[in-house]
Amino acid sequence: MSLGVRLEGLAVRHGDAHVLERTDLELPAGSFTALLGPSGCGKSTLLNLVAGFARPTEGRVTAGGEPVRGPGPERGVVFQHYALFPWRTARGNVEFALKRLGLPRPERRRRALAALAEVGLADGAGKYPAQLSGGMQQRVALARALAAEPEVLLMDEPFGALDALTRTRMQTLLRELWKRRGTTVLFVTHDIDEALSLAERVVVLGGTPGRILADRAVPAGPPDPELRSLIARHLGSG
Ligand SMILES: Nc1ncnc2c1ncn2[C@@H]1O[C@H](COP(=O)(O)OP(=O)(O)OP(=O)(O)O)[C@@H](O)[C@H]1O
Ligand SMILES: [Mg+2]
């Protein structure tokens, strides 16, 4: 199951600071979109609007046709910093996130273990964050988002803090999860190669105030050097 997301006529202003202006973006149900752009261009702002953590100054955001009014379990979020509770085990962290769904305890446990198994962490369920590597902690954070069975997965530089090898493994895992679940994914990164290897579509945000500078489909097959340099040019001119 997945939901499409639509952002229409968005503007975000903080006092005199115009972060986004006249931004329209549609994410079809089940699509995988990477959002790139220089630091401070409004990527997290845009993702947070879809997550329901913030409201636009102008315009509207809908998921599955319904206006986004706040966070909801159908929209899962994974941040760069895993934000796990250090006093809860991996399983405890995932179960805790399911509390607000009002699921009975056995169902929370079942889903938590299934999600941890799905990210390859069945053996780590009883461990505390301090006993887990960075990549494992990020997998717990991913399991926490997946356990709620979201239809939209919003990821804000989720692999930015990981070493290169772990990062590649997480990318492979995410691609597999996406293919299996068909969830709509919006993935913020500042890494062009990561964007091109993961996503079906790349959107580049930039300028002041921020707006969409490029919106391209990523062709299947080997990386397209022309697309890569086009994105690099936009990032340089941000
Ligand atoms: N609450 C706020 N008040 C004032 N300005 C804000 C607020 N939140 C964000 N901004 C500004 O909005 C702009 C966009 O911030 P945002 O976090 O969306 O950028 P980003 O593209 O995610 O950058 P990065 O790549 O560094 O994460 C920045 O200039 C930031 O200073
Ligand atoms: Mg950001």
PDB file of N, CA and C in Angstrom, residues 100-201:
ATOM      1  N   ARG A 100       1.414   4.719  20.096  1.00  0.00           N
ATOM      2  CA  ARG A 100       0.401   5.709  19.709  1.00  0.00           C
ATOM      3  C   ARG A 100      -0.589   5.147  18.692  1.00  0.00           C
ATOM      4  N   LEU A 101      -0.288   3.975  18.122  1.00  0.00           N
ATOM      5  CA  LEU A 101      -1.245   3.360  17.206  1.00  0.00           C
ATOM      6  C   LEU A 101      -2.351   2.636  17.964  1.00  0.00           C
ATOM      7  N   GLY A 102      -2.173   2.518  19.275  1.00  0.00           N
ATOM      8  CA  GLY A 102      -3.189   1.859  20.080  1.00  0.00           C
ATOM      9  C   GLY A 102      -3.257   0.363  19.849  1.00  0.00           C
ATOM     10  N   LEU A 103      -2.145  -0.227  19.422  1.00  0.00           N
ATOM     11  CA  LEU A 103      -2.133  -1.670  19.183  1.00  0.00           C
ATOM     12  C   LEU A 103      -1.945  -2.410  20.503  1.00  0.00           C
ATOM     13  N   PRO A 104      -2.574  -3.571  20.637  1.00  0.00           N
ATOM     14  CA  PRO A 104      -2.345  -4.358  21.850  1.00  0.00           C
ATOM     15  C   PRO A 104      -0.888  -4.811  21.936  1.00  0.00           C
ATOM     16  N   ARG A 105      -0.438  -5.053  23.141  1.00  0.00           N
ATOM     17  CA  ARG A 105       0.964  -5.357  23.401  1.00  0.00           C
ATOM     18  C   ARG A 105       1.522  -6.521  22.556  1.00  0.00           C
ATOM     19  N   PRO A 106       0.791  -7.653  22.454  1.00  0.00           N
ATOM     20  CA  PRO A 106       1.344  -8.751  21.648  1.00  0.00           C
ATOM     21  C   PRO A 106       1.531  -8.367  20.182  1.00  0.00           C
ATOM     22  N   GLU A 107       0.618  -7.539  19.677  1.00  0.00           N
ATOM     23  CA  GLU A 107       0.722  -7.094  18.290  1.00  0.00           C
ATOM     24  C   GLU A 107       1.913  -6.143  18.121  1.00  0.00           C
ATOM     25  N   ARG A 108       2.142  -5.288  19.127  1.00  0.00           N
ATOM     26  CA  ARG A 108       3.308  -4.396  19.082  1.00  0.00           C
ATOM     27  C   ARG A 108       4.586  -5.230  19.049  1.00  0.00           C
ATOM     28  N   ARG A 109       4.624  -6.252  19.876  1.00  0.00           N
ATOM     29  CA  ARG A 109       5.814  -7.101  19.938  1.00  0.00           C
ATOM     30  C   ARG A 109       6.015  -7.845  18.613  1.00  0.00           C
ATOM     31  N   ARG A 110       4.930  -8.379  18.081  1.00  0.00           N
ATOM     32  CA  ARG A 110       5.022  -9.126  16.825  1.00  0.00           C
ATOM     33  C   ARG A 110       5.559  -8.216  15.708  1.00  0.00           C
ATOM     34  N   ARG A 111       4.981  -7.024  15.624  1.00  0.00           N
ATOM     35  CA  ARG A 111       5.400  -6.105  14.562  1.00  0.00           C
ATOM     36  C   ARG A 111       6.837  -5.633  14.747  1.00  0.00           C
ATOM     37  N   ALA A 112       7.217  -5.392  16.013  1.00  0.00           N
ATOM     38  CA  ALA A 112       8.581  -4.916  16.279  1.00  0.00           C
ATOM     39  C   ALA A 112       9.595  -5.976  15.853  1.00  0.00           C
ATOM     40  N   LEU A 113       9.334  -7.219  16.211  1.00  0.00           N
ATOM     41  CA  LEU A 113      10.274  -8.289  15.854  1.00  0.00           C
ATOM     42  C   LEU A 113      10.301  -8.509  14.340  1.00  0.00           C
ATOM     43  N   ALA A 114       9.139  -8.412  13.714  1.00  0.00           N
ATOM     44  CA  ALA A 114       9.082  -8.591  12.256  1.00  0.00           C
ATOM     45  C   ALA A 114       9.860  -7.474  11.552  1.00  0.00           C
ATOM     46  N   ALA A 115       9.711  -6.240  12.035  1.00  0.00           N
ATOM     47  CA  ALA A 115      10.410  -5.112  11.398  1.00  0.00           C
ATOM     48  C   ALA A 115      11.914  -5.222  11.619  1.00  0.00           C
ATOM     49  N   LEU A 116      12.320  -5.643  12.818  1.00  0.00           N
ATOM     50  CA  LEU A 116      13.755  -5.807  13.084  1.00  0.00           C
ATOM     51  C   LEU A 116      14.324  -6.922  12.200  1.00  0.00           C
ATOM     52  N   ALA A 117      13.548  -7.991  12.009  1.00  0.00           N
ATOM     53  CA  ALA A 117      13.996  -9.070  11.122  1.00  0.00           C
ATOM     54  C   ALA A 117      14.098  -8.551   9.690  1.00  0.00           C
ATOM     55  N   GLU A 118      13.163  -7.700   9.305  1.00  0.00           N
ATOM     56  CA  GLU A 118      13.140  -7.186   7.934  1.00  0.00           C
ATOM     57  C   GLU A 118      14.391  -6.363   7.614  1.00  0.00           C
ATOM     58  N   VAL A 119      14.935  -5.680   8.630  1.00  0.00           N
ATOM     59  CA  VAL A 119      16.164  -4.902   8.405  1.00  0.00           C
ATOM     60  C   VAL A 119      17.408  -5.711   8.794  1.00  0.00           C
ATOM     61  N   GLY A 120      17.225  -7.009   9.015  1.00  0.00           N
ATOM     62  CA  GLY A 120      18.369  -7.885   9.283  1.00  0.00           C
ATOM     63  C   GLY A 120      18.920  -7.776  10.687  1.00  0.00           C
ATOM     64  N   LEU A 121      18.048  -7.427  11.649  1.00  0.00           N
ATOM     65  CA  LEU A 121      18.523  -7.193  13.012  1.00  0.00           C
ATOM     66  C   LEU A 121      17.777  -8.067  14.022  1.00  0.00           C
ATOM     67  N   ALA A 122      17.328  -9.237  13.565  1.00  0.00           N
ATOM     68  CA  ALA A 122      16.593 -10.128  14.471  1.00  0.00           C
ATOM     69  C   ALA A 122      17.441 -10.452  15.701  1.00  0.00           C
ATOM     70  N   ASP A 123      18.745 -10.623  15.493  1.00  0.00           N
ATOM     71  CA  ASP A 123      19.620 -11.002  16.608  1.00  0.00           C
ATOM     72  C   ASP A 123      19.880  -9.847  17.574  1.00  0.00           C
ATOM     73  N   GLY A 124      19.653  -8.634  17.125  1.00  0.00           N
ATOM     74  CA  GLY A 124      19.976  -7.474  17.964  1.00  0.00           C
ATOM     75  C   GLY A 124      18.791  -6.958  18.758  1.00  0.00           C
ATOM     76  N   ALA A 125      17.650  -7.648  18.682  1.00  0.00           N
ATOM     77  CA  ALA A 125      16.410  -7.121  19.271  1.00  0.00           C
ATOM     78  C   ALA A 125      16.543  -6.784  20.751  1.00  0.00           C
ATOM     79  N   GLY A 126      17.339  -7.582  21.469  1.00  0.00           N
ATOM     80  CA  GLY A 126      17.454  -7.383  22.913  1.00  0.00           C
ATOM     81  C   GLY A 126      18.580  -6.454  23.314  1.00  0.00           C
ATOM     82  N   LYS A 127      19.272  -5.884  22.341  1.00  0.00           N
ATOM     83  CA  LYS A 127      20.421  -5.029  22.669  1.00  0.00           C
ATOM     84  C   LYS A 127      20.010  -3.569  22.834  1.00  0.00           C
ATOM     85  N   TYR A 128      20.807  -2.859  23.630  1.00  0.00           N
ATOM     86  CA  TYR A 128      20.592  -1.427  23.832  1.00  0.00           C
ATOM     87  C   TYR A 128      21.388  -0.658  22.776  1.00  0.00           C
ATOM     88  N   PRO A 129      20.936   0.579  22.454  1.00  0.00           N
ATOM     89  CA  PRO A 129      21.630   1.348  21.416  1.00  0.00           C
ATOM     90  C   PRO A 129      23.148   1.413  21.608  1.00  0.00           C
ATOM     91  N   ALA A 130      23.606   1.569  22.853  1.00  0.00           N
ATOM     92  CA  ALA A 130      25.050   1.665  23.088  1.00  0.00           C
ATOM     93  C   ALA A 130      25.790   0.383  22.707  1.00  0.00           C
ATOM     94  N   GLN A 131      25.060  -0.713  22.607  1.00  0.00           N
ATOM     95  CA  GLN A 131      25.688  -1.991  22.234  1.00  0.00           C
ATOM     96  C   GLN A 131      25.649  -2.215  20.723  1.00  0.00           C
ATOM     97  N   LEU A 132      25.074  -1.264  19.985  1.00  0.00           N
ATOM     98  CA  LEU A 132      24.909  -1.424  18.540  1.00  0.00           C
ATOM     99  C   LEU A 132      25.789  -0.428  17.792  1.00  0.00           C
ATOM    100  N   SER A 133      26.282  -0.849  16.624  1.00  0.00           N
ATOM    101  CA  SER A 133      27.057   0.065  15.777  1.00  0.00           C
ATOM    102  C   SER A 133      26.124   1.130  15.193  1.00  0.00           C
ATOM    103  N   GLY A 134      26.732   2.154  14.575  1.00  0.00           N
ATOM    104  CA  GLY A 134      25.936   3.220  13.959  1.00  0.00           C
ATOM    105  C   GLY A 134      24.973   2.677  12.910  1.00  0.00           C
ATOM    106  N   GLY A 135      25.476   1.753  12.091  1.00  0.00           N
ATOM    107  CA  GLY A 135      24.630   1.179  11.039  1.00  0.00           C
ATOM    108  C   GLY A 135      23.471   0.378  11.625  1.00  0.00           C
ATOM    109  N   MET A 136      23.765  -0.332  12.719  1.00  0.00           N
ATOM    110  CA  MET A 136      22.698  -1.104  13.384  1.00  0.00           C
ATOM    111  C   MET A 136      21.678  -0.164  14.007  1.00  0.00           C
ATOM    112  N   GLN A 137      22.154   0.928  14.623  1.00  0.00           N
ATOM    113  CA  GLN A 137      21.213   1.884  15.217  1.00  0.00           C
ATOM    114  C   GLN A 137      20.327   2.495  14.136  1.00  0.00           C
ATOM    115  N   GLN A 138      20.926   2.752  12.973  1.00  0.00           N
ATOM    116  CA  GLN A 138      20.113   3.340  11.909  1.00  0.00           C
ATOM    117  C   GLN A 138      19.106   2.297  11.408  1.00  0.00           C
ATOM    118  N   ARG A 139      19.476   1.018  11.470  1.00  0.00           N
ATOM    119  CA  ARG A 139      18.512  -0.014  11.075  1.00  0.00           C
ATOM    120  C   ARG A 139      17.361  -0.108  12.073  1.00  0.00           C
ATOM    121  N   VAL A 140      17.665   0.114  13.358  1.00  0.00           N
ATOM    122  CA  VAL A 140      16.587   0.155  14.356  1.00  0.00           C
ATOM    123  C   VAL A 140      15.648   1.323  14.044  1.00  0.00           C
ATOM    124  N   ALA A 141      16.244   2.466  13.695  1.00  0.00           N
ATOM    125  CA  ALA A 141      15.413   3.638  13.361  1.00  0.00           C
ATOM    126  C   ALA A 141      14.541   3.358  12.137  1.00  0.00           C
ATOM    127  N   LEU A 142      15.112   2.626  11.181  1.00  0.00           N
ATOM    128  CA  LEU A 142      14.344   2.269   9.994  1.00  0.00           C
ATOM    129  C   LEU A 142      13.230   1.277  10.360  1.00  0.00           C
ATOM    130  N   ALA A 143      13.573   0.303  11.200  1.00  0.00           N
ATOM    131  CA  ALA A 143      12.571  -0.678  11.654  1.00  0.00           C
ATOM    132  C   ALA A 143      11.443   0.030  12.400  1.00  0.00           C
ATOM    133  N   ARG A 144      11.816   1.030  13.198  1.00  0.00           N
ATOM    134  CA  ARG A 144      10.820   1.786  13.959  1.00  0.00           C
ATOM    135  C   ARG A 144       9.822   2.456  13.007  1.00  0.00           C
ATOM    136  N   ALA A 145      10.347   3.016  11.916  1.00  0.00           N
ATOM    137  CA  ALA A 145       9.452   3.649  10.939  1.00  0.00           C
ATOM    138  C   ALA A 145       8.619   2.594  10.207  1.00  0.00           C
ATOM    139  N   LEU A 146       9.246   1.461   9.849  1.00  0.00           N
ATOM    140  CA  LEU A 146       8.547   0.433   9.060  1.00  0.00           C
ATOM    141  C   LEU A 146       7.469  -0.296   9.854  1.00  0.00           C
ATOM    142  N   ALA A 147       7.683  -0.430  11.164  1.00  0.00           N
ATOM    143  CA  ALA A 147       6.771  -1.228  11.987  1.00  0.00           C
ATOM    144  C   ALA A 147       5.356  -0.649  11.989  1.00  0.00           C
ATOM    145  N   ALA A 148       5.257   0.649  11.797  1.00  0.00           N
ATOM    146  CA  ALA A 148       3.938   1.284  11.748  1.00  0.00           C
ATOM    147  C   ALA A 148       3.277   1.074  10.380  1.00  0.00           C
ATOM    148  N   GLU A 149       3.971   0.355   9.501  1.00  0.00           N
ATOM    149  CA  GLU A 149       3.487   0.077   8.147  1.00  0.00           C
ATOM    150  C   GLU A 149       3.077   1.360   7.414  1.00  0.00           C
ATOM    151  N   PRO A 150       4.035   2.291   7.284  1.00  0.00           N
ATOM    152  CA  PRO A 150       3.725   3.567   6.638  1.00  0.00           C
ATOM    153  C   PRO A 150       3.515   3.395   5.136  1.00  0.00           C
ATOM    154  N   GLU A 151       2.766   4.291   4.575  1.00  0.00           N
ATOM    155  CA  GLU A 151       2.539   4.266   3.130  1.00  0.00           C
ATOM    156  C   GLU A 151       3.429   5.274   2.431  1.00  0.00           C
ATOM    157  N   VAL A 152       4.001   6.172   3.241  1.00  0.00           N
ATOM    158  CA  VAL A 152       4.975   7.136   2.748  1.00  0.00           C
ATOM    159  C   VAL A 152       6.162   7.089   3.700  1.00  0.00           C
ATOM    160  N   LEU A 153       7.369   6.999   3.145  1.00  0.00           N
ATOM    161  CA  LEU A 153       8.570   6.961   3.973  1.00  0.00           C
ATOM    162  C   LEU A 153       9.402   8.203   3.653  1.00  0.00           C
ATOM    163  N   LEU A 154       9.610   9.027   4.671  1.00  0.00           N
ATOM    164  CA  LEU A 154      10.320  10.288   4.515  1.00  0.00           C
ATOM    165  C   LEU A 154      11.669  10.149   5.189  1.00  0.00           C
ATOM    166  N   MET A 155      12.741  10.326   4.430  1.00  0.00           N
ATOM    167  CA  MET A 155      14.075  10.075   4.972  1.00  0.00           C
ATOM    168  C   MET A 155      14.949  11.302   4.763  1.00  0.00           C
ATOM    169  N   ASP A 156      15.481  11.840   5.854  1.00  0.00           N
ATOM    170  CA  ASP A 156      16.270  13.075   5.788  1.00  0.00           C
ATOM    171  C   ASP A 156      17.740  12.755   6.036  1.00  0.00           C
ATOM    172  N   GLU A 157      18.507  12.630   4.959  1.00  0.00           N
ATOM    173  CA  GLU A 157      19.926  12.253   5.014  1.00  0.00           C
ATOM    174  C   GLU A 157      20.148  11.086   5.981  1.00  0.00           C
ATOM    175  N   PRO A 158      19.412   9.995   5.786  1.00  0.00           N
ATOM    176  CA  PRO A 158      19.433   8.938   6.794  1.00  0.00           C
ATOM    177  C   PRO A 158      20.774   8.217   6.901  1.00  0.00           C
ATOM    178  N   PHE A 159      21.552   8.233   5.824  1.00  0.00           N
ATOM    179  CA  PHE A 159      22.787   7.454   5.850  1.00  0.00           C
ATOM    180  C   PHE A 159      24.022   8.354   5.913  1.00  0.00           C
ATOM    181  N   GLY A 160      23.799   9.635   6.146  1.00  0.00           N
ATOM    182  CA  GLY A 160      24.886  10.615   6.111  1.00  0.00           C
ATOM    183  C   GLY A 160      25.975  10.365   7.138  1.00  0.00           C
ATOM    184  N   ALA A 161      25.609   9.748   8.270  1.00  0.00           N
ATOM    185  CA  ALA A 161      26.589   9.567   9.350  1.00  0.00           C
ATOM    186  C   ALA A 161      27.278   8.206   9.289  1.00  0.00           C
ATOM    187  N   LEU A 162      26.976   7.411   8.270  1.00  0.00           N
ATOM    188  CA  LEU A 162      27.508   6.044   8.236  1.00  0.00           C
ATOM    189  C   LEU A 162      28.786   5.958   7.403  1.00  0.00           C
ATOM    190  N   ASP A 163      29.633   4.994   7.734  1.00  0.00           N
ATOM    191  CA  ASP A 163      30.821   4.754   6.927  1.00  0.00           C
ATOM    192  C   ASP A 163      30.392   4.214   5.559  1.00  0.00           C
ATOM    193  N   ALA A 164      31.305   4.272   4.598  1.00  0.00           N
ATOM    194  CA  ALA A 164      30.959   3.984   3.195  1.00  0.00           C
ATOM    195  C   ALA A 164      30.373   2.579   3.000  1.00  0.00           C
ATOM    196  N   LEU A 165      30.966   1.594   3.656  1.00  0.00           N
ATOM    197  CA  LEU A 165      30.509   0.217   3.452  1.00  0.00           C
ATOM    198  C   LEU A 165      29.104   0.018   4.029  1.00  0.00           C
ATOM    199  N   THR A 166      28.915   0.496   5.262  1.00  0.00           N
ATOM    200  CA  THR A 166      27.604   0.371   5.909  1.00  0.00           C
ATOM    201  C   THR A 166      26.549   1.118   5.101  1.00  0.00           C
ATOM    202  N   ARG A 167      26.959   2.250   4.586  1.00  0.00           N
ATOM    203  CA  ARG A 167      26.049   3.063   3.795  1.00  0.00           C
ATOM    204  C   ARG A 167      25.576   2.307   2.551  1.00  0.00           C
ATOM    205  N   THR A 168      26.506   1.671   1.861  1.00  0.00           N
ATOM    206  CA  THR A 168      26.155   0.891   0.674  1.00  0.00           C
ATOM    207  C   THR A 168      25.194  -0.238   1.045  1.00  0.00           C
ATOM    208  N   ARG A 169      25.449  -0.879   2.178  1.00  0.00           N
ATOM    209  CA  ARG A 169      24.550  -1.958   2.615  1.00  0.00           C
ATOM    210  C   ARG A 169      23.157  -1.430   2.916  1.00  0.00           C
ATOM    211  N   MET A 170      23.099  -0.273   3.567  1.00  0.00           N
ATOM    212  CA  MET A 170      21.797   0.320   3.893  1.00  0.00           C
ATOM    213  C   MET A 170      21.043   0.724   2.631  1.00  0.00           C
ATOM    214  N   GLN A 171      21.784   1.199   1.640  1.00  0.00           N
ATOM    215  CA  GLN A 171      21.138   1.573   0.368  1.00  0.00           C
ATOM    216  C   GLN A 171      20.512   0.347  -0.290  1.00  0.00           C
ATOM    217  N   THR A 172      21.255  -0.756  -0.293  1.00  0.00           N
ATOM    218  CA  THR A 172      20.738  -1.994  -0.869  1.00  0.00           C
ATOM    219  C   THR A 172      19.492  -2.450  -0.119  1.00  0.00           C
ATOM    220  N   LEU A 173      19.579  -2.390   1.207  1.00  0.00           N
ATOM    221  CA  LEU A 173      18.438  -2.780   2.048  1.00  0.00           C
ATOM    222  C   LEU A 173      17.211  -1.915   1.738  1.00  0.00           C
ATOM    223  N   LEU A 174      17.434  -0.618   1.624  1.00  0.00           N
ATOM    224  CA  LEU A 174      16.316   0.292   1.363  1.00  0.00           C
ATOM    225  C   LEU A 174      15.675   0.013   0.003  1.00  0.00           C
ATOM    226  N   ARG A 175      16.508  -0.231  -1.012  1.00  0.00           N
ATOM    227  CA  ARG A 175      15.965  -0.557  -2.343  1.00  0.00           C
ATOM    228  C   ARG A 175      15.108  -1.821  -2.284  1.00  0.00           C
ATOM    229  N   GLU A 176      15.598  -2.820  -1.563  1.00  0.00           N
ATOM    230  CA  GLU A 176      14.847  -4.075  -1.444  1.00  0.00           C
ATOM    231  C   GLU A 176      13.514  -3.848  -0.732  1.00  0.00           C
ATOM    232  N   LEU A 177      13.570  -3.080   0.371  1.00  0.00           N
ATOM    233  CA  LEU A 177      12.348  -2.792   1.130  1.00  0.00           C
ATOM    234  C   LEU A 177      11.339  -2.058   0.262  1.00  0.00           C
ATOM    235  N   TRP A 178      11.841  -1.106  -0.479  1.00  0.00           N
ATOM    236  CA  TRP A 178      10.957  -0.324  -1.344  1.00  0.00           C
ATOM    237  C   TRP A 178      10.308  -1.213  -2.402  1.00  0.00           C
ATOM    238  N   LYS A 179      11.094  -2.096  -3.021  1.00  0.00           N
ATOM    239  CA  LYS A 179      10.548  -2.990  -4.048  1.00  0.00           C
ATOM    240  C   LYS A 179       9.510  -3.930  -3.444  1.00  0.00           C
ATOM    241  N   ARG A 180       9.799  -4.402  -2.244  1.00  0.00           N
ATOM    242  CA  ARG A 180       8.907  -5.361  -1.594  1.00  0.00           C
ATOM    243  C   ARG A 180       7.614  -4.686  -1.152  1.00  0.00           C
ATOM    244  N   ARG A 181       7.742  -3.511  -0.561  1.00  0.00           N
ATOM    245  CA  ARG A 181       6.575  -2.862   0.053  1.00  0.00           C
ATOM    246  C   ARG A 181       5.856  -1.885  -0.863  1.00  0.00           C
ATOM    247  N   GLY A 182       6.574  -1.334  -1.840  1.00  0.00           N
ATOM    248  CA  GLY A 182       5.947  -0.371  -2.739  1.00  0.00           C
ATOM    249  C   GLY A 182       5.578   0.946  -2.081  1.00  0.00           C
ATOM    250  N   THR A 183       6.263   1.255  -0.982  1.00  0.00           N
ATOM    251  CA  THR A 183       6.016   2.500  -0.252  1.00  0.00           C
ATOM    252  C   THR A 183       6.487   3.705  -1.084  1.00  0.00           C
ATOM    253  N   THR A 184       5.792   4.808  -0.979  1.00  0.00           N
ATOM    254  CA  THR A 184       6.250   6.052  -1.593  1.00  0.00           C
ATOM    255  C   THR A 184       7.427   6.570  -0.772  1.00  0.00           C
ATOM    256  N   VAL A 185       8.564   6.829  -1.421  1.00  0.00           N
ATOM    257  CA  VAL A 185       9.745   7.277  -0.671  1.00  0.00           C
ATOM    258  C   VAL A 185      10.179   8.669  -1.132  1.00  0.00           C
ATOM    259  N   LEU A 186      10.431   9.543  -0.155  1.00  0.00           N
ATOM    260  CA  LEU A 186      11.093  10.822  -0.403  1.00  0.00           C
ATOM    261  C   LEU A 186      12.373  10.811   0.413  1.00  0.00           C
ATOM    262  N   PHE A 187      13.504  10.906  -0.303  1.00  0.00           N
ATOM    263  CA  PHE A 187      14.811  10.665   0.294  1.00  0.00           C
ATOM    264  C   PHE A 187      15.689  11.897   0.103  1.00  0.00           C
ATOM    265  N   VAL A 188      15.988  12.600   1.186  1.00  0.00           N
ATOM    266  CA  VAL A 188      16.845  13.786   1.110  1.00  0.00           C
ATOM    267  C   VAL A 188      18.305  13.358   1.243  1.00  0.00           C
ATOM    268  N   THR A 189      19.128  13.856   0.330  1.00  0.00           N
ATOM    269  CA  THR A 189      20.561  13.568   0.417  1.00  0.00           C
ATOM    270  C   THR A 189      21.320  14.719  -0.222  1.00  0.00           C
ATOM    271  N   HIS A 190      22.613  14.866   0.127  1.00  0.00           N
ATOM    272  CA  HIS A 190      23.426  15.822  -0.637  1.00  0.00           C
ATOM    273  C   HIS A 190      24.432  15.076  -1.503  1.00  0.00           C
ATOM    274  N   ASP A 191      24.237  13.746  -1.602  1.00  0.00           N
ATOM    275  CA  ASP A 191      25.169  12.898  -2.339  1.00  0.00           C
ATOM    276  C   ASP A 191      24.539  12.509  -3.679  1.00  0.00           C
ATOM    277  N   ILE A 192      25.077  13.058  -4.769  1.00  0.00           N
ATOM    278  CA  ILE A 192      24.496  12.825  -6.099  1.00  0.00           C
ATOM    279  C   ILE A 192      24.491  11.336  -6.443  1.00  0.00           C
ATOM    280  N   ASP A 193      25.596  10.655  -6.143  1.00  0.00           N
ATOM    281  CA  ASP A 193      25.678   9.233  -6.516  1.00  0.00           C
ATOM    282  C   ASP A 193      24.673   8.409  -5.739  1.00  0.00           C
ATOM    283  N   GLU A 194      24.474   8.771  -4.474  1.00  0.00           N
ATOM    284  CA  GLU A 194      23.466   8.067  -3.682  1.00  0.00           C
ATOM    285  C   GLU A 194      22.080   8.276  -4.309  1.00  0.00           C
ATOM    286  N   ALA A 195      21.796   9.519  -4.672  1.00  0.00           N
ATOM    287  CA  ALA A 195      20.500   9.836  -5.282  1.00  0.00           C
ATOM    288  C   ALA A 195      20.300   9.024  -6.564  1.00  0.00           C
ATOM    289  N   LEU A 196      21.334   8.992  -7.412  1.00  0.00           N
ATOM    290  CA  LEU A 196      21.200   8.320  -8.710  1.00  0.00           C
ATOM    291  C   LEU A 196      21.127   6.808  -8.579  1.00  0.00           C
ATOM    292  N   SER A 197      21.768   6.256  -7.555  1.00  0.00           N
ATOM    293  CA  SER A 197      21.739   4.802  -7.434  1.00  0.00           C
ATOM    294  C   SER A 197      20.457   4.319  -6.769  1.00  0.00           C
ATOM    295  N   LEU A 198      19.808   5.193  -5.977  1.00  0.00           N
ATOM    296  CA  LEU A 198      18.619   4.758  -5.250  1.00  0.00           C
ATOM    297  C   LEU A 198      17.308   5.093  -5.950  1.00  0.00           C
ATOM    298  N   ALA A 199      17.219   6.317  -6.441  1.00  0.00           N
ATOM    299  CA  ALA A 199      15.904   6.863  -6.791  1.00  0.00           C
ATOM    300  C   ALA A 199      15.548   6.666  -8.260  1.00  0.00           C
ATOM    301  N   GLU A 200      14.251   6.785  -8.543  1.00  0.00           N
ATOM    302  CA  GLU A 200      13.742   6.759  -9.917  1.00  0.00           C
ATOM    303  C   GLU A 200      13.685   8.166 -10.488  1.00  0.00           C
ATOM    304  N   ARG A 201      13.762   9.112  -9.565  1.00  0.00           N
ATOM    305  CA  ARG A 201      13.576  10.502  -9.957  1.00  0.00           C
ATOM    306  C   ARG A 201      14.387  11.373  -9.015  1.00  0.00           C
TER     307      ARG A 201
END
